[in-house]
mmCIF file of C-alpha atoms in Angstrom:
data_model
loop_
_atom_site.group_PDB
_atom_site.id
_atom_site.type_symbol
_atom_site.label_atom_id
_atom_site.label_comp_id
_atom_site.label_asym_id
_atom_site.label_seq_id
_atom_site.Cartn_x
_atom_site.Cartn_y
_atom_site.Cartn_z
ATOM 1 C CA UNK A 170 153.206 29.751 75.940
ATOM 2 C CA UNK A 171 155.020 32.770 74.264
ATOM 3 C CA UNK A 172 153.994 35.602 76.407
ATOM 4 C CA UNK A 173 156.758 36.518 78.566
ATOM 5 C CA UNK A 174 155.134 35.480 81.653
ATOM 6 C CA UNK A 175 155.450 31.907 81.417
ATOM 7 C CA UNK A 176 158.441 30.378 83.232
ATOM 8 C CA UNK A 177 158.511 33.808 85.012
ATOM 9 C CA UNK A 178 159.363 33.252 88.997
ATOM 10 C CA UNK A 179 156.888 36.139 90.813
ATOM 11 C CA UNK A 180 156.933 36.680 94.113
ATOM 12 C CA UNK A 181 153.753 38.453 95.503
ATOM 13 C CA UNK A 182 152.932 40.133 99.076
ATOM 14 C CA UNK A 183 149.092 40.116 100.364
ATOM 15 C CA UNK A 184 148.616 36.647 98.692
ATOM 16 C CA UNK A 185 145.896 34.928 101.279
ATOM 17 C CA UNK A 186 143.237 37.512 99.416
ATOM 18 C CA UNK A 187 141.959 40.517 96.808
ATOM 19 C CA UNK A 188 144.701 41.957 94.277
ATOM 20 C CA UNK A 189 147.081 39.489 95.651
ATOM 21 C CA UNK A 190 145.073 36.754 95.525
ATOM 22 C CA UNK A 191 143.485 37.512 92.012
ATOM 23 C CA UNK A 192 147.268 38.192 90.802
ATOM 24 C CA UNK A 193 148.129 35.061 91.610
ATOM 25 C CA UNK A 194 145.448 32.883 90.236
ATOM 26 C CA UNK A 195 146.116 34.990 87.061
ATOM 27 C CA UNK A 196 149.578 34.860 86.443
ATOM 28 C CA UNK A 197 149.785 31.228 87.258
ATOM 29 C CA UNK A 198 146.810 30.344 84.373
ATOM 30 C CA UNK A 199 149.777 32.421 82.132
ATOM 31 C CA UNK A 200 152.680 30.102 83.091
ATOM 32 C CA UNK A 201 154.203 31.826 86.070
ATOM 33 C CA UNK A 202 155.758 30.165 89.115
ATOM 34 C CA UNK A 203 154.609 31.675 91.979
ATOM 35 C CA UNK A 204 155.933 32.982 95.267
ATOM 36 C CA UNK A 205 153.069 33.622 97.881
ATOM 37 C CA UNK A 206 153.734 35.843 101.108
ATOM 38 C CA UNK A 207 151.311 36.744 103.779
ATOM 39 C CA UNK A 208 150.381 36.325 107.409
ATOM 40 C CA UNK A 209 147.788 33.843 107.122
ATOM 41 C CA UNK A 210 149.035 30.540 106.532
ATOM 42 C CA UNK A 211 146.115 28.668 105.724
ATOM 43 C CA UNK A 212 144.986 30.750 103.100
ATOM 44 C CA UNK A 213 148.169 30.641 101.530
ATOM 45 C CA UNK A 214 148.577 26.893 101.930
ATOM 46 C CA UNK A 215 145.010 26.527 100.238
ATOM 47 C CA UNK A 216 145.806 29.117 97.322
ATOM 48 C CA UNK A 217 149.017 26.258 96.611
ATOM 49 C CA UNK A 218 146.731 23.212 96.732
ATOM 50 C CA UNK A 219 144.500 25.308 94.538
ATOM 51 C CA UNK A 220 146.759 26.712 92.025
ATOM 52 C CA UNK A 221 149.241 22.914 91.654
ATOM 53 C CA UNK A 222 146.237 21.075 91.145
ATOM 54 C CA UNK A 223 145.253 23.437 87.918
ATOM 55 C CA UNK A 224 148.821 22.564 87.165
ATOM 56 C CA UNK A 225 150.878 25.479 88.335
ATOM 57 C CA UNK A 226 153.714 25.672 90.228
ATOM 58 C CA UNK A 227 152.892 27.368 93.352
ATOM 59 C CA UNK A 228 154.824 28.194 97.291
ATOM 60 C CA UNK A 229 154.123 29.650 99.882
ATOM 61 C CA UNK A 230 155.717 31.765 103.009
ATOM 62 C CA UNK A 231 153.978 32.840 106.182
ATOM 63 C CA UNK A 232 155.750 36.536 105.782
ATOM 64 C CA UNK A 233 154.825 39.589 107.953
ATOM 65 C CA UNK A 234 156.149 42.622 105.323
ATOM 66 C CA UNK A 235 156.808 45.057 108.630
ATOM 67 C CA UNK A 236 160.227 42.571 109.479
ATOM 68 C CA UNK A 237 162.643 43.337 107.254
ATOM 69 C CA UNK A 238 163.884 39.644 108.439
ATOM 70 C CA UNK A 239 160.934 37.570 107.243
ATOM 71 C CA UNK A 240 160.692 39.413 103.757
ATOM 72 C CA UNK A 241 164.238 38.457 103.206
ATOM 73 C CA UNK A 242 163.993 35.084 104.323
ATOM 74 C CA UNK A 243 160.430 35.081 101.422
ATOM 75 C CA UNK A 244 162.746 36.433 98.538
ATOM 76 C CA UNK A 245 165.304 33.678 100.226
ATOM 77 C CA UNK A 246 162.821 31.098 100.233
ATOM 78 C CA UNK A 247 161.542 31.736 96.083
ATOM 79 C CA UNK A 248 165.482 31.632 95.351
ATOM 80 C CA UNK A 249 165.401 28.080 96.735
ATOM 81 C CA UNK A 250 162.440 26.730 95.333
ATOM 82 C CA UNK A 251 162.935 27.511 91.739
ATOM 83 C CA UNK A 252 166.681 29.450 91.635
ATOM 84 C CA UNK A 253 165.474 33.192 90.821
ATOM 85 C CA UNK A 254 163.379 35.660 91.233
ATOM 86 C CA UNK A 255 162.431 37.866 88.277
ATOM 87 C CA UNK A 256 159.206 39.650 89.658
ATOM 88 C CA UNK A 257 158.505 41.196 93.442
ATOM 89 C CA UNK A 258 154.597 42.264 93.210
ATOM 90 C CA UNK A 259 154.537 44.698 96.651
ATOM 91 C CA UNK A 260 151.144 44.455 97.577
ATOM 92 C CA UNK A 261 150.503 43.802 100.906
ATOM 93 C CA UNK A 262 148.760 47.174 102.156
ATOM 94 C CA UNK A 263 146.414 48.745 104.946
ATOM 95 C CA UNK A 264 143.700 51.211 104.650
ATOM 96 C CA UNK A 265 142.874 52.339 107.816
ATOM 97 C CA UNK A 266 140.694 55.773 107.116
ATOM 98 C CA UNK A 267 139.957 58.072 110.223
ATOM 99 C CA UNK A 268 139.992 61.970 110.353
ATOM 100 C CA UNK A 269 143.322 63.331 111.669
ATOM 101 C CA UNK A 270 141.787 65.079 114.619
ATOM 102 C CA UNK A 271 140.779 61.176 116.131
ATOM 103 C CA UNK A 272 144.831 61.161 116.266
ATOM 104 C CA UNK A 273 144.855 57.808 115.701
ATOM 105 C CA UNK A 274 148.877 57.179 116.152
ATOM 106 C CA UNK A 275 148.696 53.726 116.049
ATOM 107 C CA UNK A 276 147.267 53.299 113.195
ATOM 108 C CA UNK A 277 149.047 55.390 111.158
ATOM 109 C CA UNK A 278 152.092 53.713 112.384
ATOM 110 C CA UNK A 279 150.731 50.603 111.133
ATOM 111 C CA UNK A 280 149.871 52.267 107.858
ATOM 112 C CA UNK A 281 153.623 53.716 107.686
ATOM 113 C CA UNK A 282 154.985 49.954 108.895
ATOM 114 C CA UNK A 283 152.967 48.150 105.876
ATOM 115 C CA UNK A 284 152.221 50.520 103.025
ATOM 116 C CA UNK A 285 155.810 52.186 102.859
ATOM 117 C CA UNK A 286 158.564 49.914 104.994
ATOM 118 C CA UNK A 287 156.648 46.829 103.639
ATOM 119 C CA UNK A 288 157.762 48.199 99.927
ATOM 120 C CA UNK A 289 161.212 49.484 101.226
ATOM 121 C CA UNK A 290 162.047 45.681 102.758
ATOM 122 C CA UNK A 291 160.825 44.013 99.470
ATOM 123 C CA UNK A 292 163.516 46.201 97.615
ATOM 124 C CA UNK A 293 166.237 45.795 100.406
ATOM 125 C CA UNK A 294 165.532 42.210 99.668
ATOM 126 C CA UNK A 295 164.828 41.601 95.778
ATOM 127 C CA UNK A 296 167.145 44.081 94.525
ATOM 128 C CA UNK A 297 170.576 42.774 95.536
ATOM 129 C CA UNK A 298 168.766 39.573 93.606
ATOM 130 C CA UNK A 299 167.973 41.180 90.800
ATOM 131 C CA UNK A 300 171.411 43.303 90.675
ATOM 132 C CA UNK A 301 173.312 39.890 90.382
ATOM 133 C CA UNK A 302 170.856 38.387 87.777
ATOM 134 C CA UNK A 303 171.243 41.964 85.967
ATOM 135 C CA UNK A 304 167.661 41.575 85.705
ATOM 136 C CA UNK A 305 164.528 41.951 87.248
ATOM 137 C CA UNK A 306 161.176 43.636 87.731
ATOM 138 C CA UNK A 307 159.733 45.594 90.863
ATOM 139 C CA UNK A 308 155.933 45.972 90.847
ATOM 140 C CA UNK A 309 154.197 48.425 93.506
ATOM 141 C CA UNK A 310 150.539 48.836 94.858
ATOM 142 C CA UNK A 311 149.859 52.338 94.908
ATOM 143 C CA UNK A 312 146.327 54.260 94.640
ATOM 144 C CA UNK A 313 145.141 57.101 92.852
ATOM 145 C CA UNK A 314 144.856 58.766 97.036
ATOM 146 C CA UNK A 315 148.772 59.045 95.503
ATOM 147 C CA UNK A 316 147.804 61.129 93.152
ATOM 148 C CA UNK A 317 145.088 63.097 94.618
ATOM 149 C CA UNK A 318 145.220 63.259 98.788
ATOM 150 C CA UNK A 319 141.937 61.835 100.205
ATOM 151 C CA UNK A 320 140.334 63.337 102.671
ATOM 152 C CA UNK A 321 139.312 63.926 104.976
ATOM 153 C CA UNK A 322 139.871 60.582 106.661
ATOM 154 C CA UNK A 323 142.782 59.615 104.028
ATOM 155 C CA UNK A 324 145.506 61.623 104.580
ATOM 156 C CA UNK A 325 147.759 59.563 106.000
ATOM 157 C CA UNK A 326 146.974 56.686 103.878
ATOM 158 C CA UNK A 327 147.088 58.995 101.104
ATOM 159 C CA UNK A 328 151.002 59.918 102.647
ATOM 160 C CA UNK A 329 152.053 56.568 102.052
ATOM 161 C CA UNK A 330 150.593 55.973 98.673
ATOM 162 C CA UNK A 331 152.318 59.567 97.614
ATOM 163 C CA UNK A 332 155.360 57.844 99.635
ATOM 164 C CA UNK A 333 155.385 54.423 97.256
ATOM 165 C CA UNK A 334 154.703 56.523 94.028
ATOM 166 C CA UNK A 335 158.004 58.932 95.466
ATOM 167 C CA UNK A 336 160.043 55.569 95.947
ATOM 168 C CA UNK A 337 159.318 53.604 92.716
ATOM 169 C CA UNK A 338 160.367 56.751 90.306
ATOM 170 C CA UNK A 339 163.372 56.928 92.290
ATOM 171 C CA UNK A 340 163.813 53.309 92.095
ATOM 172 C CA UNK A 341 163.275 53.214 88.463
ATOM 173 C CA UNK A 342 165.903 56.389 87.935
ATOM 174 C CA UNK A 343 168.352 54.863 90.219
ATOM 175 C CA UNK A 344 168.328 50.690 88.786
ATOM 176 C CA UNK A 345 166.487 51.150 85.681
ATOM 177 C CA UNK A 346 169.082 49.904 83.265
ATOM 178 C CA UNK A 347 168.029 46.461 83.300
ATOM 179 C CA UNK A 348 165.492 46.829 86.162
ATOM 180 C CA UNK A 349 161.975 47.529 85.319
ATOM 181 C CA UNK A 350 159.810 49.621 87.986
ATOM 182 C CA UNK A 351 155.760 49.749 87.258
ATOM 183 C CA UNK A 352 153.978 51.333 89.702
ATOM 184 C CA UNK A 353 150.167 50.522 89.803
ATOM 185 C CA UNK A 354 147.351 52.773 91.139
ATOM 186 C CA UNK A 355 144.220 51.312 91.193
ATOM 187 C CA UNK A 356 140.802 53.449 92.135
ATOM 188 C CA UNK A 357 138.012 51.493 94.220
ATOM 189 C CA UNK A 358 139.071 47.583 93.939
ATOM 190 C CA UNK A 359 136.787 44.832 95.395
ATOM 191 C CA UNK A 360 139.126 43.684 98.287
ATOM 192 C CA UNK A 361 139.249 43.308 102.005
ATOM 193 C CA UNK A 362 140.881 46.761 102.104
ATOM 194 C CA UNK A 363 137.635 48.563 102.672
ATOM 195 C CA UNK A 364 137.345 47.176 105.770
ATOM 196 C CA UNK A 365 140.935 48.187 106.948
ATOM 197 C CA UNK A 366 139.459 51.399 108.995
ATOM 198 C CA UNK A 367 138.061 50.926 112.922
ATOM 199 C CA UNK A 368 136.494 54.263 112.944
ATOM 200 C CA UNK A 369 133.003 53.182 112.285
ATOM 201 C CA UNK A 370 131.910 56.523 110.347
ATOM 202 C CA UNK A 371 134.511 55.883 108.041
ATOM 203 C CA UNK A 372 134.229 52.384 107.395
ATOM 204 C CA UNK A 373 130.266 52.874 106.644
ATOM 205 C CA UNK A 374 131.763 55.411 104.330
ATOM 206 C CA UNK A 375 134.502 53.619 102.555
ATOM 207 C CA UNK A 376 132.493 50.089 102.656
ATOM 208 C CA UNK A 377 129.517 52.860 101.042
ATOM 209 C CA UNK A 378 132.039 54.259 98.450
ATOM 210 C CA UNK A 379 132.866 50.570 97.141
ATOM 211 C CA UNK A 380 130.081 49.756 96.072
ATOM 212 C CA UNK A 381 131.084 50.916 92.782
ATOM 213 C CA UNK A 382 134.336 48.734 93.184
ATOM 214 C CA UNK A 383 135.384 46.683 89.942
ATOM 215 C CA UNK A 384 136.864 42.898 90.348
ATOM 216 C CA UNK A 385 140.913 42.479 91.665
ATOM 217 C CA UNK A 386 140.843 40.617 88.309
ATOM 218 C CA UNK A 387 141.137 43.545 86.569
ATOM 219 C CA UNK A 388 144.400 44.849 88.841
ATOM 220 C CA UNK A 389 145.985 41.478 88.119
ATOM 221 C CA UNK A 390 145.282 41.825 84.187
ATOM 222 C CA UNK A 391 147.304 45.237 84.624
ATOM 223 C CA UNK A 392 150.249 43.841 86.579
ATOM 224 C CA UNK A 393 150.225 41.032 83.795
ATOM 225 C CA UNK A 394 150.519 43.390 80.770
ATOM 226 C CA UNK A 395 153.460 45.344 82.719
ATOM 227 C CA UNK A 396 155.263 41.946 83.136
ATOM 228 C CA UNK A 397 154.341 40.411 79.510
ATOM 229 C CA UNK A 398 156.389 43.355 77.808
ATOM 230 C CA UNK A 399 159.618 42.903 76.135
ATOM 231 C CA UNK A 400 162.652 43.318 78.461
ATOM 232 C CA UNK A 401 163.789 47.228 76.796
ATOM 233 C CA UNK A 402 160.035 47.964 77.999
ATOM 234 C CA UNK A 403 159.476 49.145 81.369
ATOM 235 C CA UNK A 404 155.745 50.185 82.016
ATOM 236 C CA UNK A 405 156.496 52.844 84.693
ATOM 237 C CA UNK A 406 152.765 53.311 86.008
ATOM 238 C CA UNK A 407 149.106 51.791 85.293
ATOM 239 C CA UNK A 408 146.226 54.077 87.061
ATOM 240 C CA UNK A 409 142.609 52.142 86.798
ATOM 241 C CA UNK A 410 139.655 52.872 88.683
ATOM 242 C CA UNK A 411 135.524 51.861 87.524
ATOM 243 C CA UNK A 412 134.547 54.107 85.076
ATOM 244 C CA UNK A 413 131.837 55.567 87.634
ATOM 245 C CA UNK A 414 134.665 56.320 90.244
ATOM 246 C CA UNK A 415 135.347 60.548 90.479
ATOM 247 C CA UNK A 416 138.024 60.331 92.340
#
């Protein structure tokens, strides 16, 4: 298999489901080895037995994003199993929609602790890695609510996806030498995200709104033609949303 994937160690965050799921199944059908992170250990553990006995090479780690510890021990743990890591997929994310005046503090926190420290602790982690190796390839979930704020309901989701596209272009201007940065924003993805929000007016809305949702397959195809390029090629951002989808 010549297309730049294959052999490939990838290390992906959100794993037990959606995008990070789909990613997964994808990249390992294109050669990859890869590295599978979330909090639910079963599903993980079942995405292995699924993905070696198609003939893949496939681990897993029970990994919480919001402790800095645990994502380093992940990025540790792919390091041991097959000796480097060339590709962190940060995709582990929350969605929780509610309008500001519900002042929903713990939620946003939770929002802030995933969407944007998640993606800072995969860095602290992988790019020390990928600064010895002198190569490497950072790949970040964003959403086009970080290109246009949504709301009401989404503004402080919207923050952190505004905060990711912010910290990938600096990443890329800081470490892109021989470090490639994409940044992916997808539109209305078939996922378990939709139900992220506890407000129930808003989840009857967002669950409403993705209805018009197109397949994590085609986030996963994305994130694979950012990785197949040549090494002098860094695809800095991918926005995809259904062709029905406004916003």
């Amino acid at each position: 298999m010549s297309n730049n994937i294959s052999g490939k160690v990838v290390v992906i965050t959100g794993a037990s489901s959606g995008l990070g799921e789909a990613t997964a199944r994808h990249l390992s059908q294109l050669g990859a080895k890869v590295v599978l992170a979330a909090r639910r250990k079963e599903r993980l553990e079942q995405l292995v037995s699924e993905l070696v006995a198609a003939g893949g090479e496939a681990v897993a780690y029970q990994t919480d994003v919001t402790r800095a510890d645990e994502v380093k021990a992940l990025i540790q743990g792919a390091l041991d199993s097959f000796g480097r890591v060339d590709v962190l997929v940060n995709n582990a994310g929350l969605m929780a929609i509610a309008p500001l005046s519900d002042v929903r503090v713990e939620e946003w926190e939770r929002m802030i602790d995933i969407n944007i420290k998640g993606v800072l602790y995969g860095i602290a982690a992988a790019l020390p890695v990928f600064q010895q190796q002198n190569a490497g390839h950072f790949i970040n979930i964003a959403s086009v609510a970080g290109i246009k704020v949504f709301s009401p309901g989404g503004t402080v989701y919207s923050g952190t996806k505004f905060a990711v596209r912010a910290i990938s272009e600096g990443l890329r201007h800081e470490v892109g030498g021989s470090i490639r940065t994409t940044t992916i924003e997808p539109g209305a993805v078939d996922s378990e995200l939709k139900f992220g929000s506890a407000h129930q007016q808003s989840r009857d809305f967002v669950v409403d709104f993705y209805k018009q949702a197109i397949p994590a397959e085609s986030v996963a195809r994305a994130i694979a033609y950012a990785i197949e390029q040549p090494a002098d090629v860094d695809i800095n951002e991918i926005v995809l949303r259904p062709t029905v989808q406004e916003f």
